[in-house]
Amino acid sequence: GQNIDQPTEMTATEGAIVQINCTYQTSGFNGLFWYQQHAGEAPTFLSYNVLDGLEEKGRFSSFLSRSKGYSYLLLKELQMKDSASYLCAVRDSSGAGSYQLTFGKGTKLSVIP
Amino acid sequence: DSGVTQTPKHLITATGQRVTLRCSPRSGDLSVYWYQQSLDQGLQFLIQYYNGEERAKGNILERFSAQQFPDLHSELNLSSLELGDSALYFCASSVHEAGELFFGEGSRLTVL
């Protein structure tokens, strides 16, 4: 099984930077994803890390340390529309070519003026 | 628009009933996943199919079953419904099993 932990809620100010952390434990790590989900809507893909280091994509960056079982999502120049839940998901390889993507409970980010 | 289509968008039914949720994956995607999301809960993995074959199973109840058809669409059957089954049910698809998931808009099930 997997254990994925991320903060339940965070609040940040418009224009600021926020870092959302995620820690995980898994036996067959095969990649880490970040998804954004607005209330009542479908999750949408933000980023993917499989090797250690930082992946930058516009205002969003994601970092991974496999040895520490740790990732973070960095959001810069926050906008009101960034208010959403951010889901950390770990892909686990269970062998025989089978993969499973397990999601954390998500971090609800509120951006305030 | 992710390209993944789910029907119905909303469904209200009574306890003890049975419903079928349908998912059409993105064109070309062979893998289909079903997730359940209850209020204040994360996305719970139910089951995954690849090209018609069951590939992985999560904490799916015995009252629930699914299949993927030759045309790659998938159906999730929920029977003997209970109040606690009220949730958003998401379908997602990917090109291959190790690929990025694209989610449909979800089917919101309310059991009264």
mmCIF file of C-alpha atoms in Angstrom:
data_model
loop_
_atom_site.group_PDB
_atom_site.id
_atom_site.type_symbol
_atom_site.label_atom_id
_atom_site.label_comp_id
_atom_site.label_asym_id
_atom_site.label_seq_id
_atom_site.Cartn_x
_atom_site.Cartn_y
_atom_site.Cartn_z
ATOM 1 C CA GLY A 1 0.000 0.000 0.000
ATOM 2 C CA GLN A 2 0.883 3.664 -0.044
ATOM 3 C CA ASN A 3 0.765 6.490 2.475
ATOM 4 C CA ILE A 4 0.566 10.002 1.045
ATOM 5 C CA ASP A 5 0.489 13.048 3.304
ATOM 6 C CA GLN A 6 -0.145 16.659 2.422
ATOM 7 C CA PRO A 7 -1.534 19.570 4.417
ATOM 8 C CA THR A 8 -5.307 19.818 4.482
ATOM 9 C CA GLU A 9 -5.569 23.552 3.928
ATOM 10 C CA MET A 10 -3.380 26.552 3.135
ATOM 11 C CA THR A 11 -4.054 30.251 2.650
ATOM 12 C CA ALA A 12 -1.882 32.646 0.674
ATOM 13 C CA THR A 13 -2.082 36.181 -0.658
ATOM 14 C CA GLU A 14 -2.589 37.155 -4.270
ATOM 15 C CA GLY A 15 0.775 37.777 -5.952
ATOM 16 C CA ALA A 16 2.700 35.748 -3.389
ATOM 17 C CA ILE A 17 4.460 32.378 -3.603
ATOM 18 C CA VAL A 18 3.168 29.231 -1.907
ATOM 19 C CA GLN A 19 4.754 25.809 -1.461
ATOM 20 C CA ILE A 20 2.596 22.720 -0.979
ATOM 21 C CA ASN A 21 4.453 19.727 0.434
ATOM 22 C CA CYS A 22 3.766 16.051 -0.080
ATOM 23 C CA THR A 23 5.422 13.084 1.593
ATOM 24 C CA TYR A 24 4.873 9.514 0.566
ATOM 25 C CA GLN A 25 5.829 5.939 1.325
ATOM 26 C CA THR A 26 5.708 3.327 -1.387
ATOM 27 C CA SER A 27 7.503 0.145 -2.333
ATOM 28 C CA GLY A 28 7.485 0.480 -6.102
ATOM 29 C CA PHE A 29 7.788 4.195 -6.866
ATOM 30 C CA ASN A 30 7.265 4.982 -10.530
ATOM 31 C CA GLY A 31 6.538 8.695 -10.617
ATOM 32 C CA LEU A 32 4.766 11.520 -8.821
ATOM 33 C CA PHE A 33 2.023 13.711 -10.242
ATOM 34 C CA TRP A 34 0.395 16.944 -9.165
ATOM 35 C CA TYR A 35 -3.184 17.676 -10.182
ATOM 36 C CA GLN A 36 -5.361 20.733 -9.644
ATOM 37 C CA GLN A 37 -9.031 20.304 -8.835
ATOM 38 C CA HIS A 38 -11.569 23.099 -8.549
ATOM 39 C CA ALA A 39 -14.587 22.271 -6.403
ATOM 40 C CA GLY A 40 -16.973 19.908 -8.169
ATOM 41 C CA GLU A 41 -14.799 19.680 -11.252
ATOM 42 C CA ALA A 42 -12.431 17.130 -12.756
ATOM 43 C CA PRO A 43 -8.783 17.045 -11.697
ATOM 44 C CA THR A 44 -6.433 18.489 -14.306
ATOM 45 C CA PHE A 45 -2.796 17.558 -14.733
ATOM 46 C CA LEU A 46 -0.167 20.051 -13.552
ATOM 47 C CA SER A 47 3.177 18.289 -13.393
ATOM 48 C CA TYR A 48 5.052 15.002 -13.339
ATOM 49 C CA ASN A 49 8.348 14.034 -11.702
ATOM 50 C CA VAL A 50 10.077 10.686 -11.933
ATOM 51 C CA LEU A 51 13.690 11.764 -11.369
ATOM 52 C CA ASP A 52 15.042 13.895 -8.530
ATOM 53 C CA GLY A 53 15.052 17.614 -9.087
ATOM 54 C CA LEU A 54 12.924 20.520 -10.127
ATOM 55 C CA GLU A 55 10.527 20.645 -13.062
ATOM 56 C CA GLU A 56 9.401 24.151 -14.040
ATOM 57 C CA LYS A 57 6.293 24.918 -16.027
ATOM 58 C CA GLY A 58 5.373 28.578 -16.140
ATOM 59 C CA ARG A 59 4.159 29.770 -12.733
ATOM 60 C CA PHE A 60 4.161 26.209 -11.402
ATOM 61 C CA SER A 61 7.211 24.134 -10.408
ATOM 62 C CA SER A 62 7.432 20.715 -8.821
ATOM 63 C CA PHE A 63 10.325 19.161 -6.942
ATOM 64 C CA LEU A 64 11.049 15.530 -6.106
ATOM 65 C CA SER A 65 13.455 13.776 -3.741
ATOM 66 C CA ARG A 66 13.008 10.029 -4.064
ATOM 67 C CA SER A 67 15.389 9.207 -1.205
ATOM 68 C CA LYS A 68 13.331 11.363 1.161
ATOM 69 C CA GLY A 69 9.932 10.396 -0.218
ATOM 70 C CA TYR A 70 9.206 14.084 -0.617
ATOM 71 C CA SER A 71 7.800 16.423 -3.223
ATOM 72 C CA TYR A 72 6.563 19.965 -3.307
ATOM 73 C CA LEU A 73 4.520 22.077 -5.690
ATOM 74 C CA LEU A 74 5.531 25.726 -5.919
ATOM 75 C CA LEU A 75 3.047 28.269 -7.185
ATOM 76 C CA LYS A 76 4.366 31.737 -8.005
ATOM 77 C CA GLU A 77 2.558 35.025 -8.635
ATOM 78 C CA LEU A 78 -0.619 33.641 -7.143
ATOM 79 C CA GLN A 79 -3.894 34.560 -8.769
ATOM 80 C CA MET A 80 -7.404 34.293 -7.363
ATOM 81 C CA LYS A 81 -8.165 31.547 -9.880
ATOM 82 C CA ASP A 82 -5.472 29.396 -8.244
ATOM 83 C CA SER A 83 -7.872 28.796 -5.347
ATOM 84 C CA ALA A 84 -8.426 25.056 -5.667
ATOM 85 C CA SER A 85 -7.405 21.710 -4.224
ATOM 86 C CA TYR A 86 -3.975 20.417 -5.185
ATOM 87 C CA LEU A 87 -3.634 16.672 -5.292
ATOM 88 C CA CYS A 88 -0.374 14.802 -4.929
ATOM 89 C CA ALA A 89 -0.477 11.377 -6.589
ATOM 90 C CA VAL A 90 2.086 8.589 -6.557
ATOM 91 C CA ARG A 91 2.327 5.942 -9.224
ATOM 92 C CA ASP A 92 3.297 2.550 -7.927
ATOM 93 C CA SER A 93 4.534 -0.301 -10.041
ATOM 94 C CA SER A 94 3.112 -3.524 -8.713
ATOM 95 C CA GLY A 95 4.970 -5.688 -11.158
ATOM 96 C CA ALA A 96 3.820 -7.575 -14.242
ATOM 97 C CA GLY A 97 3.559 -4.262 -16.072
ATOM 98 C CA SER A 98 0.763 -3.033 -13.827
ATOM 99 C CA TYR A 99 0.679 0.499 -12.417
ATOM 100 C CA GLN A 100 -1.594 2.153 -9.900
ATOM 101 C CA LEU A 101 -1.971 5.896 -9.271
ATOM 102 C CA THR A 102 -2.874 6.686 -5.665
ATOM 103 C CA PHE A 103 -3.950 10.173 -4.662
ATOM 104 C CA GLY A 104 -3.449 12.054 -1.431
ATOM 105 C CA LYS A 105 -6.474 13.771 0.113
ATOM 106 C CA GLY A 106 -5.463 17.076 -1.400
ATOM 107 C CA THR A 107 -4.516 20.508 -0.101
ATOM 108 C CA LYS A 108 -7.218 23.141 -0.331
ATOM 109 C CA LEU A 109 -5.550 26.428 -1.230
ATOM 110 C CA SER A 110 -7.365 29.682 -0.654
ATOM 111 C CA VAL A 111 -5.917 32.774 -2.323
ATOM 112 C CA ILE A 112 -6.974 36.013 -0.655
ATOM 113 C CA PRO A 113 -6.678 39.584 -1.970
ATOM 114 C CA ASP B 1 -12.265 19.470 -22.302
ATOM 115 C CA SER B 2 -10.161 16.385 -21.534
ATOM 116 C CA GLY B 3 -11.774 14.243 -24.208
ATOM 117 C CA VAL B 4 -13.080 11.751 -21.634
ATOM 118 C CA THR B 5 -16.884 11.549 -21.622
ATOM 119 C CA GLN B 6 -18.942 10.354 -18.686
ATOM 120 C CA THR B 7 -22.684 9.807 -18.482
ATOM 121 C CA PRO B 8 -24.878 10.551 -16.703
ATOM 122 C CA LYS B 9 -23.584 13.765 -15.147
ATOM 123 C CA HIS B 10 -26.057 13.557 -12.289
ATOM 124 C CA LEU B 11 -28.049 10.644 -10.941
ATOM 125 C CA ILE B 12 -30.445 10.461 -8.012
ATOM 126 C CA THR B 13 -31.688 7.080 -6.856
ATOM 127 C CA ALA B 14 -32.897 5.211 -3.797
ATOM 128 C CA THR B 15 -31.174 2.797 -1.454
ATOM 129 C CA GLY B 16 -31.150 -0.765 -2.696
ATOM 130 C CA GLN B 17 -31.207 0.233 -6.342
ATOM 131 C CA ARG B 18 -28.646 -0.455 -9.059
ATOM 132 C CA VAL B 19 -27.058 2.061 -11.448
ATOM 133 C CA THR B 20 -24.629 1.952 -14.337
ATOM 134 C CA LEU B 21 -22.131 4.712 -15.033
ATOM 135 C CA ARG B 22 -20.595 4.959 -18.462
ATOM 136 C CA CYS B 23 -17.227 6.251 -19.626
ATOM 137 C CA SER B 24 -15.806 6.832 -23.097
ATOM 138 C CA PRO B 25 -12.034 7.337 -22.981
ATOM 139 C CA ARG B 26 -10.069 9.767 -25.131
ATOM 140 C CA SER B 27 -9.570 8.582 -28.681
ATOM 141 C CA GLY B 28 -6.555 6.262 -28.729
ATOM 142 C CA ASP B 29 -6.384 5.707 -24.978
ATOM 143 C CA LEU B 30 -6.358 2.031 -24.030
ATOM 144 C CA SER B 31 -6.370 2.354 -20.255
ATOM 145 C CA VAL B 32 -9.422 3.312 -18.184
ATOM 146 C CA TYR B 33 -9.515 4.019 -14.455
ATOM 147 C CA TRP B 34 -12.424 4.518 -12.064
ATOM 148 C CA TYR B 35 -12.167 6.642 -8.930
ATOM 149 C CA GLN B 36 -14.669 7.526 -6.204
ATOM 150 C CA GLN B 37 -14.580 10.898 -4.449
ATOM 151 C CA SER B 38 -16.800 11.396 -1.419
ATOM 152 C CA LEU B 39 -17.299 14.709 0.361
ATOM 153 C CA ASP B 40 -14.064 15.744 2.070
ATOM 154 C CA GLN B 41 -12.350 12.584 0.879
ATOM 155 C CA GLY B 42 -9.595 12.165 -1.630
ATOM 156 C CA LEU B 43 -9.868 10.280 -4.868
ATOM 157 C CA GLN B 44 -10.193 6.600 -4.004
ATOM 158 C CA PHE B 45 -8.971 4.221 -6.689
ATOM 159 C CA LEU B 46 -11.520 1.581 -7.596
ATOM 160 C CA ILE B 47 -10.368 -0.340 -10.634
ATOM 161 C CA GLN B 48 -8.310 -0.119 -13.823
ATOM 162 C CA TYR B 49 -8.645 -1.751 -17.250
ATOM 163 C CA TYR B 50 -6.213 -1.929 -20.120
ATOM 164 C CA ASN B 51 -7.456 -2.905 -23.572
ATOM 165 C CA GLY B 52 -10.360 -4.830 -22.128
ATOM 166 C CA GLU B 53 -8.444 -6.582 -19.382
ATOM 167 C CA GLU B 54 -8.644 -5.848 -15.655
ATOM 168 C CA ARG B 55 -5.191 -4.698 -14.542
ATOM 169 C CA ALA B 56 -5.456 -3.353 -11.011
ATOM 170 C CA LYS B 57 -8.025 -3.300 -8.265
ATOM 171 C CA GLY B 58 -8.300 -0.882 -5.378
ATOM 172 C CA ASN B 59 -10.745 -0.910 -2.484
ATOM 173 C CA ILE B 60 -13.712 -1.668 -4.689
ATOM 174 C CA LEU B 61 -16.720 -3.082 -2.877
ATOM 175 C CA GLU B 62 -18.110 -6.459 -3.919
ATOM 176 C CA ARG B 63 -21.390 -4.674 -4.736
ATOM 177 C CA PHE B 64 -19.520 -2.771 -7.445
ATOM 178 C CA SER B 65 -18.301 -4.213 -10.712
ATOM 179 C CA ALA B 66 -16.888 -2.860 -13.923
ATOM 180 C CA GLN B 67 -15.874 -3.884 -17.396
ATOM 181 C CA GLN B 68 -14.201 -2.470 -20.473
ATOM 182 C CA PHE B 69 -15.754 -3.346 -23.806
ATOM 183 C CA PRO B 70 -14.043 -4.068 -27.156
ATOM 184 C CA ASP B 71 -14.689 -0.482 -28.282
ATOM 185 C CA LEU B 72 -12.785 0.567 -25.101
ATOM 186 C CA HIS B 73 -15.668 2.272 -23.356
ATOM 187 C CA SER B 74 -16.165 1.208 -19.768
ATOM 188 C CA GLU B 75 -19.089 0.812 -17.406
ATOM 189 C CA LEU B 76 -19.148 0.846 -13.628
ATOM 190 C CA ASN B 77 -22.069 -0.992 -12.064
ATOM 191 C CA LEU B 78 -23.115 -0.133 -8.527
ATOM 192 C CA SER B 79 -25.726 -2.368 -6.903
ATOM 193 C CA SER B 80 -27.609 -2.597 -3.585
ATOM 194 C CA LEU B 81 -26.890 1.074 -3.187
ATOM 195 C CA GLU B 82 -26.410 2.557 0.266
ATOM 196 C CA LEU B 83 -26.483 6.162 1.452
ATOM 197 C CA GLY B 84 -22.696 6.080 1.793
ATOM 198 C CA ASP B 85 -22.291 5.393 -1.911
ATOM 199 C CA SER B 86 -23.270 8.979 -2.646
ATOM 200 C CA ALA B 87 -20.181 10.463 -4.269
ATOM 201 C CA LEU B 88 -18.599 11.779 -7.429
ATOM 202 C CA TYR B 89 -17.399 8.936 -9.610
ATOM 203 C CA PHE B 90 -14.598 9.860 -11.976
ATOM 204 C CA CYS B 91 -13.366 7.987 -14.969
ATOM 205 C CA ALA B 92 -9.897 8.690 -16.325
ATOM 206 C CA SER B 93 -8.001 7.388 -19.320
ATOM 207 C CA SER B 94 -4.406 7.234 -20.478
ATOM 208 C CA VAL B 95 -2.624 6.142 -23.617
ATOM 209 C CA HIS B 96 -0.767 3.410 -21.802
ATOM 210 C CA GLU B 97 -0.590 2.244 -18.222
ATOM 211 C CA ALA B 98 2.315 4.479 -17.265
ATOM 212 C CA GLY B 99 0.898 7.594 -18.841
ATOM 213 C CA GLU B 100 -0.687 10.772 -17.547
ATOM 214 C CA LEU B 101 -4.355 10.421 -16.594
ATOM 215 C CA PHE B 102 -7.036 12.561 -18.191
ATOM 216 C CA PHE B 103 -10.222 12.821 -16.157
ATOM 217 C CA GLY B 104 -13.827 13.066 -17.228
ATOM 218 C CA GLU B 105 -16.191 15.549 -15.610
ATOM 219 C CA GLY B 106 -17.526 12.893 -13.269
ATOM 220 C CA SER B 107 -20.908 11.387 -12.488
ATOM 221 C CA ARG B 108 -22.474 12.717 -9.299
ATOM 222 C CA LEU B 109 -24.496 9.978 -7.616
ATOM 223 C CA THR B 110 -26.938 10.807 -4.853
ATOM 224 C CA VAL B 111 -28.532 7.926 -2.962
ATOM 225 C CA LEU B 112 -31.617 8.886 -0.945
#
